Each structure stands twice: as C-alpha cells, then as structure tokens.
C-alpha cells in the first residue's frame, strides 16, 4: 500500500565522508572515461563536444550563491543510503538499499520533449561532459516529518532546460522515473496502488530556480541506486517526494501535469508541497521534524522552517499566493 507513514527510527552514527572531487575522477567512478571516445557518444542535435577530458574542479560549494549551501552537520552517508523512500523497490525504508541494485542504470538516457524548440535525448555521457558539477549541501525534509542534510553533486536543472529552448507556451515541467517491472519489485507488488511510472512536476519558474538541482552524486561519489541513480531531481524547499529519482523523461507542458502523490490523494498531497510548518498534513503535524540520525532515546527533534529554511531564496516565487490553498 503506497501510503506515507510517520516511520520508526534507529540510525547509526558514522563520521561523514569529506568530499571535493574533480569531475574527471567522478566520471571515472561512473565508468564513463572507459568509454572509447566520449565526444563521439553525444547522441542528439543538442549535444556539444565533450570538454576534452581536462580535469574540471568542482566549484567550492561555499562559493555558490548566498544561502545555497548549509553548514549544518551532514547526515552520515550510511543513514542516507540505508533509510530511503523509493517505492519502485518496496514501501519499507530498507527495501531500496536491499533491492535497488536490481535496476540497471547503464546505459541511461533522458528524453526532453514537449514545449521545447529542440526536443532530444541526452545520454549520461552527454550530461557529465556538458554540465559543470558542483557540490551543494542541502536540507531534505520528507513529508513524513524526518529530515537530513545531504551533500549532493549536481548542476542546476535550468542549465539543461535552457539547452532545449522552452517555447513561450511552456509553463510547467513534468518528470518521469524509469519504469521496468522486471527490475523493480515494488512495481510488481499486489499491494502497490501507484500508477507507474512515478511522476512529478514543477512550475517552470520553480524548475528554473537556481536552487533546483539535477544530482548525479552525493558525498562526492556517484549516486547510489537507492538514492536515485544515475540522475535525480533535488528541490530543497519542497517535501522530499517532489525530488523524483532515476529520471528518464522531462516534458515541458502548458498545463499543470498530473503527479503521483496528488493522484493518490489530492487532499493530503498538493502540487506545490512547499515545506510549511503552518500547514499540517491531515494525519500529522508538520511543525517539527526528526533530523537523522535520530533514535527513540535521542529523537533529535527540531522545528520545521517555512520553505525548509530557503525562504529568502524562494518566497518571491509565491508572492500573493495563499499557501494554505496552494499547499
Ligand atoms: N522518486 C521515485 N521515483 N520513487 C519514490 O518512491 N520517493 C520520494 C523521493 N523520490 C520516491 C522518489 C520521497 S517520498 C522522498 S522523501 C525522497 O525521494 C527520498 O530520497 P532519499 O531516499 O534519497 O532520501
């Protein structure tokens, strides 16, 4: 049954890994430099030649725009990779870590279509050769009232969307996750009520906001399957379910797209789903959250902040809107 639960806890404490990789090392880790000629793999009209393999540094996260990277303690990688929501592999928090390895992520491509002047496809090789990667340490707040702090490796979604040239009709962006029944045991479950593939959506201005990331890694390494390999969305001011994993399709649309959780229960899950301590979930309060690692004895309970603490950066997107109505 696909239903968010306020979950039980235990989590271990492990020293966070410190990061700072070069893109070349990152691509090596992803197995991409083993490919014969990276430039030759570009697969669509939009692709530009690869950058020639010269080492490209991650930009120092601290040099990103003000407030984009938090210096709050990072959640240990072990917690982030073992306590997951990825219903394609089951509804238990440990199911993704157990079963997501059954998903094949190589080769991978993303189709970009709909209201764009230059529709096309990007392979992961295209993505990694085209966009400068940077580290962004973001808070992630799940609608189930737990949260974590994750150092993502990625690039602004805006950079990708601009390459495909949104038309003047484009007002929303719809996203879809890979759907392969034979590799995703959760999609074969008789108790699942989700209409696969998992779908999400943003308004175009939200999608173009510089905080909105496409992440290809975390903790300086390629993305683990359970966290949405090889590429996922991260929208830090919205509840975690908006941050769709393992994206294969991006479609620009005129109309607001259907999304998985809104389809399942529109009364409980709105299209916007901005983090808001003043709008409770019908079945629980959103005033506080458990910051992982958290345990029964040490719940690590902290107050939830409007827009998950990104109010200065994003409040302008919702000027004049009733946030209780457009929840
Ligand atoms: N994306 C897909 N395709 N399927 C999912 O079940 N779960 C969402 C989101 N993205 C989900 C998904 C939810 S509910 C949350 S809280 C975050 O992923 C969790 O990301 P994490 O497991 O990397 O912490």
Coordinates of C-alpha atoms and ligand atoms in Angstrom, one line a residue:
X1 CA 0.0 0.0 0.0
X2 CA 1.5 3.3 -1.0
X3 CA 0.9 5.5 2.0
X4 CA 3.3 7.7 3.8
X5 CA 3.8 6.7 7.4
X6 CA 5.5 8.5 10.2
X7 CA 8.2 5.9 10.4
X8 CA 10.1 4.2 13.3
X9 CA 13.7 5.2 13.6
X10 CA 17.0 3.6 14.6
X11 CA 20.0 5.0 12.8
X12 CA 23.7 4.5 13.3
X13 CA 26.3 7.3 13.7
X14 CA 29.1 7.3 11.3
X15 CA 31.5 10.1 10.6
X16 CA 30.5 11.9 7.4
X17 CA 32.9 11.5 4.5
X18 CA 34.5 14.7 3.3
X19 CA 34.5 15.3 -0.3
X20 CA 35.9 17.5 -3.1
X21 CA 36.5 15.5 -6.2
X22 CA 37.4 16.5 -9.6
X23 CA 34.9 15.9 -12.4
X24 CA 37.4 13.6 -14.1
X25 CA 37.6 11.4 -11.1
X26 CA 33.9 11.5 -10.8
X27 CA 33.4 10.4 -14.4
X28 CA 36.0 7.6 -13.8
X29 CA 34.0 6.4 -10.8
X30 CA 30.9 6.4 -13.1
X31 CA 32.8 4.2 -15.6
X32 CA 32.4 6.9 -18.2
X33 CA 36.0 7.5 -19.0
X34 CA 36.3 3.9 -20.0
X35 CA 34.0 4.7 -22.9
X36 CA 36.0 4.8 -26.2
X37 CA 35.6 8.4 -27.3
X38 CA 33.4 10.4 -25.0
X39 CA 32.8 13.1 -27.6
X40 CA 31.6 10.5 -30.1
X41 CA 28.9 9.4 -27.8
X42 CA 27.0 12.6 -28.0
X43 CA 23.6 11.5 -29.1
X44 CA 21.4 14.3 -30.2
X45 CA 21.3 17.6 -32.1
X46 CA 21.8 19.5 -28.8
X47 CA 25.0 17.7 -27.8
X48 CA 28.1 19.7 -27.9
X49 CA 31.6 18.2 -28.0
X50 CA 32.9 16.8 -24.7
X51 CA 35.3 19.0 -22.8
X52 CA 38.3 17.1 -23.9
X53 CA 38.9 15.3 -20.6
X54 CA 40.8 18.1 -18.9
X55 CA 40.3 17.9 -15.2
X56 CA 37.5 20.2 -14.1
X57 CA 37.2 21.1 -10.5
X58 CA 34.0 21.1 -8.5
X59 CA 33.3 24.6 -7.7
X60 CA 33.9 25.1 -4.0
X61 CA 30.4 24.8 -2.6
X62 CA 31.0 27.7 -0.3
X63 CA 31.4 30.0 -3.3
X64 CA 27.9 29.3 -4.6
X65 CA 25.2 31.9 -4.2
X66 CA 24.5 33.0 -0.6
X67 CA 22.4 30.6 1.4
X68 CA 22.7 27.8 -1.2
X69 CA 24.8 25.5 0.9
X70 CA 24.2 24.9 4.6
X71 CA 27.0 24.4 7.1
X72 CA 24.7 22.3 9.3
X73 CA 26.1 18.9 10.2
X74 CA 25.8 16.5 7.4
X75 CA 23.8 13.4 7.9
X76 CA 26.1 10.4 7.8
X77 CA 26.1 8.8 4.4
X78 CA 25.3 5.4 5.9
X79 CA 21.9 6.8 7.1
X80 CA 21.1 8.5 3.8
X81 CA 21.8 5.3 1.8
X82 CA 20.0 2.9 4.2
X83 CA 16.9 4.8 5.1
X84 CA 15.2 5.6 1.8
X85 CA 11.9 6.1 0.1
X86 CA 11.9 4.6 -3.4
X87 CA 8.5 2.8 -3.8
X88 CA 9.6 1.1 -7.0
X89 CA 11.6 -1.2 -4.7
X90 CA 9.1 -1.6 -1.9
X91 CA 7.5 0.6 0.8
X92 CA 9.9 -0.3 3.6
X93 CA 12.7 2.2 4.4
X94 CA 15.3 -0.5 3.9
X95 CA 13.8 -2.0 0.7
X96 CA 15.6 0.4 -1.7
X97 CA 19.0 -0.4 -0.2
X98 CA 18.2 -4.2 -0.5
X99 CA 16.7 -4.2 -4.0
X100 CA 17.6 -1.1 -6.0
X101 CA 20.8 -2.9 -7.2
X102 CA 18.4 -4.9 -9.4
X103 CA 17.9 -1.7 -11.6
X104 CA 20.3 -1.4 -14.4
X105 CA 21.5 2.2 -14.8
X106 CA 23.9 1.9 -17.7
X107 CA 23.2 2.8 -20.5
X108 CA 20.9 5.6 -19.4
X109 CA 19.3 8.5 -21.3
X110 CA 16.9 11.3 -20.6
X111 CA 14.3 12.5 -23.2
X112 CA 13.5 16.2 -23.1
X113 CA 10.3 16.9 -25.0
X114 CA 7.0 18.8 -25.2
X115 CA 7.1 22.6 -25.4
X116 CA 10.7 23.0 -26.4
X117 CA 12.2 24.2 -29.7
X118 CA 14.8 21.4 -29.8
X119 CA 13.5 18.2 -28.3
X120 CA 16.0 15.4 -27.9
X121 CA 17.8 12.9 -25.8
X122 CA 20.8 13.1 -23.6
X123 CA 22.9 10.1 -22.5
X124 CA 24.6 10.2 -19.1
X125 CA 27.9 10.7 -21.0
X126 CA 26.4 13.9 -22.6
X127 CA 25.2 15.1 -19.2
X128 CA 28.5 14.6 -17.5
X129 CA 30.5 16.1 -20.3
X130 CA 28.3 19.1 -20.8
X131 CA 27.4 20.5 -17.3
X132 CA 29.8 21.7 -14.7
X133 CA 29.2 19.8 -11.5
X134 CA 29.2 21.4 -8.1
X135 CA 28.6 20.3 -4.6
X136 CA 25.5 21.7 -2.8
X137 CA 24.8 20.8 0.8
X138 CA 21.0 20.9 1.2
X139 CA 18.4 20.1 3.8
X140 CA 15.9 17.5 2.7
X141 CA 12.6 17.4 4.6
X142 CA 10.3 14.4 4.0
X143 CA 6.6 14.9 4.3
X144 CA 6.7 12.1 6.9
X145 CA 8.5 14.6 9.3
X146 CA 12.1 13.4 9.1
X147 CA 14.9 15.3 7.6
X148 CA 18.5 15.1 6.7
X149 CA 21.4 17.2 5.3
X150 CA 23.0 15.8 2.2
X151 CA 26.0 17.0 0.1
X152 CA 24.7 16.5 -3.4
X153 CA 26.8 16.6 -6.5
X154 CA 24.9 18.1 -9.5
X155 CA 24.1 21.1 -11.7
X156 CA 21.1 23.4 -11.9
X157 CA 18.2 22.0 -13.9
X158 CA 17.9 25.4 -15.5
X159 CA 21.2 24.8 -17.4
X160 CA 19.7 21.7 -19.1
X161 CA 16.3 23.2 -19.8
X162 CA 17.8 26.2 -21.5
X163 CA 19.7 24.0 -23.9
X164 CA 16.4 22.6 -25.2
X165 CA 14.9 26.1 -25.6
X166 CA 11.5 26.1 -23.8
X167 CA 8.8 27.7 -26.1
X168 CA 6.6 30.6 -25.0
X169 CA 3.9 28.1 -24.2
X170 CA 5.9 26.2 -21.6
X171 CA 4.6 26.8 -18.1
X172 CA 5.3 23.5 -16.3
X173 CA 7.9 20.8 -16.3
X174 CA 6.8 17.1 -15.8
X175 CA 9.3 14.4 -14.8
X176 CA 9.1 10.6 -15.0
X177 CA 11.1 7.9 -13.4
X178 CA 12.3 4.7 -15.1
X179 CA 9.6 2.0 -15.1
X180 CA 10.9 -1.5 -15.5
X181 CA 8.8 -4.1 -13.9
X182 CA 11.3 -6.9 -14.1
X183 CA 14.0 -4.8 -12.3
X184 CA 11.7 -3.0 -9.8
X185 CA 10.0 -5.4 -7.5
X186 CA 7.9 -2.8 -5.8
X187 CA 6.1 -2.1 -9.1
X188 CA 5.1 -5.8 -9.2
X189 CA 3.6 -5.8 -5.7
X190 CA -0.1 -6.5 -5.5
X191 CA -0.4 -4.1 -2.6
X192 CA 1.0 -1.1 -4.5
X193 CA -1.6 1.5 -5.6
X194 CA 0.7 3.7 -7.6
X195 CA 0.0 4.2 -11.2
X196 CA 3.6 3.7 -12.6
X197 CA 5.8 5.4 -13.7
X198 CA 6.4 7.7 -10.7
X199 CA 5.7 11.2 -11.9
X200 CA 6.4 14.7 -10.5
X201 CA 6.1 18.2 -11.7
X202 CA 7.1 21.8 -11.1
X203 CA 6.1 25.2 -12.4
X204 CA 8.6 26.4 -15.0
X205 CA 9.9 29.2 -12.7
X206 CA 10.4 26.7 -9.9
X207 CA 12.3 24.4 -12.3
X208 CA 14.5 27.3 -13.5
X209 CA 15.2 28.5 -9.9
X210 CA 19.0 28.2 -9.3
X211 CA 18.4 26.0 -6.1
X212 CA 16.7 23.3 -8.2
X213 CA 19.3 20.7 -8.9
X214 CA 19.8 17.6 -11.1
X215 CA 22.0 15.5 -8.9
X216 CA 24.3 12.8 -10.2
X217 CA 26.0 12.0 -7.0
X218 CA 26.3 12.6 -3.3
X219 CA 29.1 12.6 -0.7
X220 CA 31.5 13.1 -3.6
X221 CA 30.6 9.8 -5.3
X222 CA 28.2 8.7 -8.0
X223 CA 24.6 8.3 -6.9
X224 CA 23.7 5.0 -5.2
X225 CA 20.9 3.2 -6.9
X226 CA 18.6 3.5 -3.8
X227 CA 19.0 7.3 -3.8
X228 CA 18.0 7.7 -7.5
X229 CA 20.9 6.7 -9.8
X230 CA 22.1 7.8 -12.1
X231 CA 20.3 11.2 -12.0
X232 CA 17.6 12.7 -9.8
X233 CA 15.9 15.9 -9.0
X234 CA 16.5 17.8 -5.8
X235 CA 14.1 20.6 -4.9
X236 CA 15.2 21.5 -1.3
X237 CA 12.3 23.8 -0.3
X238 CA 9.6 21.2 -1.1
X239 CA 8.7 17.9 0.6
X240 CA 11.1 15.1 -0.4
X241 CA 8.5 13.4 -2.7
X242 CA 8.9 16.2 -5.2
X243 CA 12.6 15.2 -5.6
X244 CA 11.9 12.4 -8.1
X245 CA 14.6 9.7 -8.6
X246 CA 16.1 8.0 -11.6
X247 CA 14.6 10.4 -14.2
X248 CA 14.2 9.3 -17.8
X249 CA 11.8 11.9 -19.2
X250 CA 11.4 15.6 -18.8
X251 CA 8.4 17.1 -20.6
X252 CA 7.6 20.8 -20.8
X253 CA 3.9 21.5 -20.8
X254 CA 1.3 24.2 -21.0
X255 CA -1.0 22.6 -18.4
X256 CA -0.2 21.5 -14.8
X257 CA 0.9 17.9 -15.1
X258 CA -0.5 15.0 -13.0
X259 CA 1.8 13.8 -10.2
X260 CA 2.0 10.6 -8.4
X261 CA 1.1 11.6 -4.9
X262 CA -1.6 14.1 -5.9
X263 CA -3.2 11.4 -8.0
X264 CA -3.1 9.0 -5.0
X265 CA -4.6 11.5 -2.5
X266 CA -5.1 15.2 -3.6
X267 CA -6.4 16.1 -0.2
X268 CA -3.2 15.1 1.5
X269 CA -0.6 15.9 -1.2
X270 CA -0.8 19.2 -3.1
X271 CA 1.0 20.0 -6.4
X272 CA 3.2 22.6 -4.7
X273 CA 4.1 20.7 -1.5
X274 CA 6.3 23.5 -0.2
X275 CA 7.6 22.7 3.3
X276 CA 5.4 24.7 5.6
X277 CA 5.1 24.2 9.4
X278 CA 1.7 26.1 9.4
X279 CA 0.0 23.7 7.0
X280 CA -0.4 20.3 8.8
X281 CA -0.7 17.1 6.9
X282 CA -4.3 15.9 7.6
X283 CA -2.9 13.0 9.6
X284 CA 0.0 14.6 11.5
X285 CA 1.6 17.9 12.4
X286 CA 4.3 19.4 10.2
X287 CA 5.6 21.8 12.9
X288 CA 8.6 19.6 13.9
X289 CA 10.9 17.1 12.2
X290 CA 13.3 14.4 13.3
X291 CA 16.8 15.2 11.9
X292 CA 18.6 12.0 11.1
X293 CA 20.4 10.3 12.8
X294 CA 17.5 10.0 15.2
X295 CA 16.6 7.4 17.7
X296 CA 13.9 6.8 20.3
X297 CA 16.2 8.0 23.1
X298 CA 17.7 10.8 21.0
X299 CA 14.9 11.9 18.7
X300 CA 16.8 15.0 17.6
X301 CA 13.6 16.9 17.1
X302 CA 13.9 20.4 15.6
X303 CA 11.3 22.9 14.4
X304 CA 10.4 22.9 10.7
X305 CA 11.1 26.1 8.9
X306 CA 9.0 27.7 6.1
X307 CA 10.3 26.6 2.7
X308 CA 12.6 24.4 4.6
X309 CA 14.8 27.4 5.5
X310 CA 15.1 28.6 1.9
X311 CA 12.6 31.4 2.4
X312 CA 15.0 34.2 1.4
X313 CA 15.7 32.5 -1.9
X314 CA 12.2 31.3 -2.9
X315 CA 9.5 33.2 -1.2
X316 CA 9.3 35.5 -4.2
X317 CA 8.0 32.7 -6.4
X318 CA 4.8 32.6 -4.3
X319 CA 4.2 36.3 -3.8
X320 CA 0.5 36.9 -3.4
X321 CA -0.4 33.2 -3.3
X322 CA -2.4 31.7 -0.4
X323 CA 0.0 29.0 0.8
X324 CA -2.8 27.2 2.6
X325 CA -4.9 26.9 -0.5
X326 CA -1.9 26.1 -2.8
X327 CA -0.3 23.6 -0.5
Ligands
LIG1 N1 11.3 9.0 -6.6 C1 10.7 7.9 -7.1 N2 10.9 7.6 -8.4 N3 10.1 7.0 -6.3 C2 9.9 7.3 -4.9 O1 9.3 6.5 -4.2 N4 10.3 8.9 -3.1 C3 10.3 10.3 -2.8 C4 11.6 10.9 -3.5 N5 11.7 10.5 -4.8 C5 10.4 8.5 -4.4 C6 11.1 9.3 -5.3 C7 10.3 10.6 -1.4 S1 8.9 10.3 -0.6 C8 11.4 11.1 -0.7 S2 11.3 11.6 0.9 C9 12.7 11.2 -1.4 O2 12.7 10.6 -2.7 C10 13.7 10.4 -0.6 O3 15.0 10.5 -1.1 P1 16.2 9.6 -0.4 O4 15.6 8.2 -0.3 O5 17.3 9.7 -1.4 O6 16.4 10.2 0.9

